[in-house]
Every structure is written in C-alpha cells, then in structure tokens.
Short mmCIF file of C-alpha atoms in Angstrom, two decimals:
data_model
loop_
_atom_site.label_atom_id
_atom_site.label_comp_id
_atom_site.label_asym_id
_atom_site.label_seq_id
_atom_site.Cartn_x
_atom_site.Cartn_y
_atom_site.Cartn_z
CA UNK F 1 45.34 -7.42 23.13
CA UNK F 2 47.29 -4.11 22.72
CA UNK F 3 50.06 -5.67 20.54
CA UNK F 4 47.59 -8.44 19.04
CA UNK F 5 45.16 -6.30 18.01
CA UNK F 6 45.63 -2.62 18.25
CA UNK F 7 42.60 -1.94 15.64
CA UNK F 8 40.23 -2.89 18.37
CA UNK F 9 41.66 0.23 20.46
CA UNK F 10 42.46 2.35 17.60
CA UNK F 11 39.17 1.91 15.52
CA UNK F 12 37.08 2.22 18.93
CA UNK F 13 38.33 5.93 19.73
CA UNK F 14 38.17 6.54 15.87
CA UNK F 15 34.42 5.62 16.20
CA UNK F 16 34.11 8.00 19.79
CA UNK F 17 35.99 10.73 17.88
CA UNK F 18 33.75 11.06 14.96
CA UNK F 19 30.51 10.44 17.12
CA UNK F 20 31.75 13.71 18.77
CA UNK F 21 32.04 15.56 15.76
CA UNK F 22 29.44 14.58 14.11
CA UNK F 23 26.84 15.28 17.47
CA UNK F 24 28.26 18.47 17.68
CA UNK F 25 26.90 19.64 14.28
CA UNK F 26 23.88 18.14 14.95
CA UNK F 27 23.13 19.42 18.32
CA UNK F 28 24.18 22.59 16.99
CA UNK F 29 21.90 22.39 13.92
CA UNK F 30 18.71 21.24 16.41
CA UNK F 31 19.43 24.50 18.33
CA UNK F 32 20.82 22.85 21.56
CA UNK F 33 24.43 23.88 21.27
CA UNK F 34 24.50 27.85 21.06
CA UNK F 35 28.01 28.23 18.80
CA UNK F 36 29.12 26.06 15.70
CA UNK F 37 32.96 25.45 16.42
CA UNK F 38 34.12 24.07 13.24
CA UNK F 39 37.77 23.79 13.86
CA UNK F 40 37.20 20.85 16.29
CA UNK F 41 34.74 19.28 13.87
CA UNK F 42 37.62 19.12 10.91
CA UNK F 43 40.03 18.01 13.81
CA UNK F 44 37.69 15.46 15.79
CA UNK F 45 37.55 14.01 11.95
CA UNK F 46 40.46 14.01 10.19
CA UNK F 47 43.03 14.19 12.98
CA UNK F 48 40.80 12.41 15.21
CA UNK F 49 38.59 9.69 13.29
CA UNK F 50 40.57 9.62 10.43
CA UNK F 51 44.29 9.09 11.62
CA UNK F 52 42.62 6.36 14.53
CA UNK F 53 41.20 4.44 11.57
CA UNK F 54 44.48 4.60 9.49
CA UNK F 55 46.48 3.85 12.38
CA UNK F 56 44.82 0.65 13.14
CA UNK F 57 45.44 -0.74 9.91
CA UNK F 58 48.90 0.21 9.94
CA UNK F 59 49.68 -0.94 13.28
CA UNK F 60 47.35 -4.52 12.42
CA UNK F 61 48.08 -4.81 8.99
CA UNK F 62 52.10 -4.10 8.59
CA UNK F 63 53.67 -6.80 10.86
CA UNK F 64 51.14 -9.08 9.38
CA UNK F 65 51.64 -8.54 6.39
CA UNK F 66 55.48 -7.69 6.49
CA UNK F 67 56.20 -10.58 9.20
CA UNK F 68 57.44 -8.06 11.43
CA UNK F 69 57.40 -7.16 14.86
CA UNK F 70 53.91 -6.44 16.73
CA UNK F 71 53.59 -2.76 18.02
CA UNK F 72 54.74 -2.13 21.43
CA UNK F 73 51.91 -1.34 23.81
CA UNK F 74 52.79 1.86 24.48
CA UNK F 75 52.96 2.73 21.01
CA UNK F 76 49.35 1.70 20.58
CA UNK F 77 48.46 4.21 23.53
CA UNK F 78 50.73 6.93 22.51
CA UNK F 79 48.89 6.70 19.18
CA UNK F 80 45.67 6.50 20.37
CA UNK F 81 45.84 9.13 23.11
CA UNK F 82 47.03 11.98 21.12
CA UNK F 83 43.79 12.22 18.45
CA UNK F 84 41.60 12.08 21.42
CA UNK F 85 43.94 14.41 23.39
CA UNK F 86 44.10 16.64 20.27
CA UNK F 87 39.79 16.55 19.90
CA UNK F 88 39.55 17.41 23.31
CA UNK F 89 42.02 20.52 23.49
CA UNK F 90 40.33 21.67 19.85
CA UNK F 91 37.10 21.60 21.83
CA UNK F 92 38.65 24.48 24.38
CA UNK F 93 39.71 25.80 21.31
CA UNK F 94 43.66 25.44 22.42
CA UNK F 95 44.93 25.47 18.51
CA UNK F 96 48.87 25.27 19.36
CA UNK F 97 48.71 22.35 21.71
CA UNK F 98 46.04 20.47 19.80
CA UNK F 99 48.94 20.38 16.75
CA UNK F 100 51.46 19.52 19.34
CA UNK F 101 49.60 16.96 20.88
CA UNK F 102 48.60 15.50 17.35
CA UNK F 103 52.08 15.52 16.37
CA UNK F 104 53.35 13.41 19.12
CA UNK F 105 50.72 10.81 18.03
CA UNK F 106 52.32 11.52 14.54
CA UNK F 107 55.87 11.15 15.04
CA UNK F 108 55.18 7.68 16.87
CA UNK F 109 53.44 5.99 14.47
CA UNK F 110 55.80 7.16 12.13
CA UNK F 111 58.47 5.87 13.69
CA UNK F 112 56.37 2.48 13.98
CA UNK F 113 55.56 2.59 9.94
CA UNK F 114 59.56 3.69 9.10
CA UNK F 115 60.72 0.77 11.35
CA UNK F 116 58.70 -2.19 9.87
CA UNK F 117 58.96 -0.95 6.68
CA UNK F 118 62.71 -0.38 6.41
CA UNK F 119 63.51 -2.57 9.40
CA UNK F 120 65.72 -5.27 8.86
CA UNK F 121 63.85 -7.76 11.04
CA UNK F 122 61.13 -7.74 8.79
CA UNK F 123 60.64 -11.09 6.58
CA UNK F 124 59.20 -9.09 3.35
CA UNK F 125 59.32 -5.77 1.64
CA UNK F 126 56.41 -3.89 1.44
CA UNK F 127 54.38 -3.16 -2.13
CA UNK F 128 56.14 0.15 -3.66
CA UNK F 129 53.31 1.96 -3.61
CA UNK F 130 53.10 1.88 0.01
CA UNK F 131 55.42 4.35 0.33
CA UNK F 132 51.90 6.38 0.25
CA UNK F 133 51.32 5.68 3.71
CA UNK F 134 55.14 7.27 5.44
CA UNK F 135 54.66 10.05 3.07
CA UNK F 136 50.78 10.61 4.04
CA UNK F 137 51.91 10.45 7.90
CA UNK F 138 55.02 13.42 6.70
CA UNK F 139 52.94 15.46 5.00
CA UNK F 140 50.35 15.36 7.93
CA UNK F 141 53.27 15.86 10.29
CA UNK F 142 54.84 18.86 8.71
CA UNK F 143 51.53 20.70 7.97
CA UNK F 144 50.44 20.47 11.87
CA UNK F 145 53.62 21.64 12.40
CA UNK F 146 52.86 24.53 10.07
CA UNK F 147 49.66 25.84 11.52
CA UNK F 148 51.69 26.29 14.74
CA UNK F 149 54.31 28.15 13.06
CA UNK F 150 52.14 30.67 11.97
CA UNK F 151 52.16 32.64 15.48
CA UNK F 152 55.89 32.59 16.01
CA UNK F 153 56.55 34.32 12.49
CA UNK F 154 56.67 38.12 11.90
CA UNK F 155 54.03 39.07 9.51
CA UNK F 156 54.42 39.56 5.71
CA UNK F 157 55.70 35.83 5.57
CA UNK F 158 53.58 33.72 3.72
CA UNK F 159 50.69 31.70 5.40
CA UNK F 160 52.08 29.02 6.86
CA UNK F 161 48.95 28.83 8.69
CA UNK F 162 47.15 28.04 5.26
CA UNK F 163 49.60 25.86 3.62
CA UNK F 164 49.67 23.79 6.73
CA UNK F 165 46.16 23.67 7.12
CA UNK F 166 46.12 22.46 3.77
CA UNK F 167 48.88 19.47 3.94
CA UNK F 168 46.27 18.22 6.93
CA UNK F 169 43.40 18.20 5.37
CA UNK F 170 43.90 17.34 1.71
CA UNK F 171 47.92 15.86 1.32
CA UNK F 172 47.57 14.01 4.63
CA UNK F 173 44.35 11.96 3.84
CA UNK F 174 45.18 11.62 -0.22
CA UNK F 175 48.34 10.29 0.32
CA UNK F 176 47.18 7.80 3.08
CA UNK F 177 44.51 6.69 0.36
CA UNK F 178 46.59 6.18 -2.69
CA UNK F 179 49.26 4.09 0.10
CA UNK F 180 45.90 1.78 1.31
CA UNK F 181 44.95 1.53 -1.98
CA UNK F 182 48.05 -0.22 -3.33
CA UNK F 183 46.54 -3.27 -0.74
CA UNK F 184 43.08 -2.70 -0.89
CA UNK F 185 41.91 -2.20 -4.37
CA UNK F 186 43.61 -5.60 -6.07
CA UNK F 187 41.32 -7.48 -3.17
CA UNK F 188 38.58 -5.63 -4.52
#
C-alpha cells in the first residue's frame, strides 16, 4: 500500500497535522489552553498539513503520470515522519530541530520529484510548468535552512531568520501551486 498508494499515508497525517493546529487555536480561544503558541500553528500547517498534502500527490501522481517508478517505502515514511516529527518538536517549541527535521522530509522527496522527473527510466516528460513543484520543494528547503542559520551568524548580518521564514511560508506554497496548477486547472 506504501508504494501503491502513498496519498492514503501522506493525506492521513496531513489531515492529523492540521486537526492539531487548528484545535490548538480553538482550545486556546475557548479558554482551555492557557498560551497561544503560534509558531507550531504556521508549522503544524504549512510544514505539516500542507507539505503531507503536496507530497501525496507528488509521490501518487508523478509515476502515474510520468510512467515511472513507484516510491520506495521508506521514502513514503521518511516523508511522512518528518512533518509530524517537525509539529511535534514545534509544540516543545525546539525551533532548530523542527527545521532540521523538516528538511530531512524535504531533501527526500526532493530527491523522489528530481529522480522521476529527470530520470531516465521514466516513459514521459513532465508538463514544463511543473518545474513549479522542484522549485516550490527548493525554495521551502533553503528557507528552513535559513531560519536555522540565523543563530549561528554574528549580528549585524541581515535576517536570515526573516527571509527564511518568508521562502516557507509564501515562496514554498506559491510555487507548489502554480507547479499543481499546470495539471489541475486544464481538468477544471
């Protein structure tokens, strides 16, 4: 089922992931949970919810679609570990190693993407636009890398902090759009 169908994994802790950030705002808001943490809500969504959901379509849709080679299964739990692994360490409020953990996740289903899509043993070339979706995964890769950079950098240098922060949360998810897009809007 793993290499069949990863979406069932993938979308599943995508679905878990945002259920946690979205109760904890709510509990918060009904006065049950004394502090608002909303770090881990951005991360349980975006790096969390978010890259589960677009990493079940990649993982179900490329070798379908490109006639290439299933994920391995530990790809699938590689990829699905480290957004939950990520949500849980942004919950203890453990900012380095919820990046690193997330970037793990990152680099493997890059890898996965880069090798189906300019893999030789694949039977057809992706849509050009699609090249959204390795850039999307690069630009979310590099920014998480950025936020952790931050601490190891004298001051005066610019925010990398920030600018990371930034590639996350806007570059990441607008560049995995515009790639999904390319498939999904024509079937519209």
């Amino acid at each position: 089922m793993l290499r069949d169908r990863p979406y069932r994994v993938l979308f599943a802790a995508g679905v878990l992931l945002c259920s946690a950030g979205t109760l904890h705002w709510a509990l918060h808001s009904a006065r049950l949970l004394p502090d608002y943490r909303p770090v881990f809500h951005v991360t349980a969504q975006v790096q969390g919810f978010l890259t589960c959901m677009i990493a079940g379509f990649l993982m179900t849709m490329l070798p379908r679609r490109l006639s290439a080679a299933a994920p391995r299964s530990w790809q699938v739990l590689a990829v699905a570990a480290a957004p939950v692994a990520a949500t849980v360490l942004a919950w203890q409020r453990a900012w380095s190693a919820t990046q690193l953990v997330w970037s793990v996740g990152m680099v493997v289903l890059l890898g996965f993407v880069l090798s189906r899509m300019a893999g030789r043993e694949s039977g057809r070339r992706p849509p050009n636009g699609f090249l959204w979706m390795p850039a999307g995964l690069s630009l979310g890769l590099v920014g998480s890398l950025m936020t952790v950079l931050e601490g190891w950098l004298p001051d005066g240098w610019i925010s990398w902090h920030q600018l990371g922060q930034d590639l996350v949360l806007q570059a990441y998810p607008l560049a995995l759009v515009l790639g999904a897009g390319v498939i999904v809007f024509p079937l519209m």
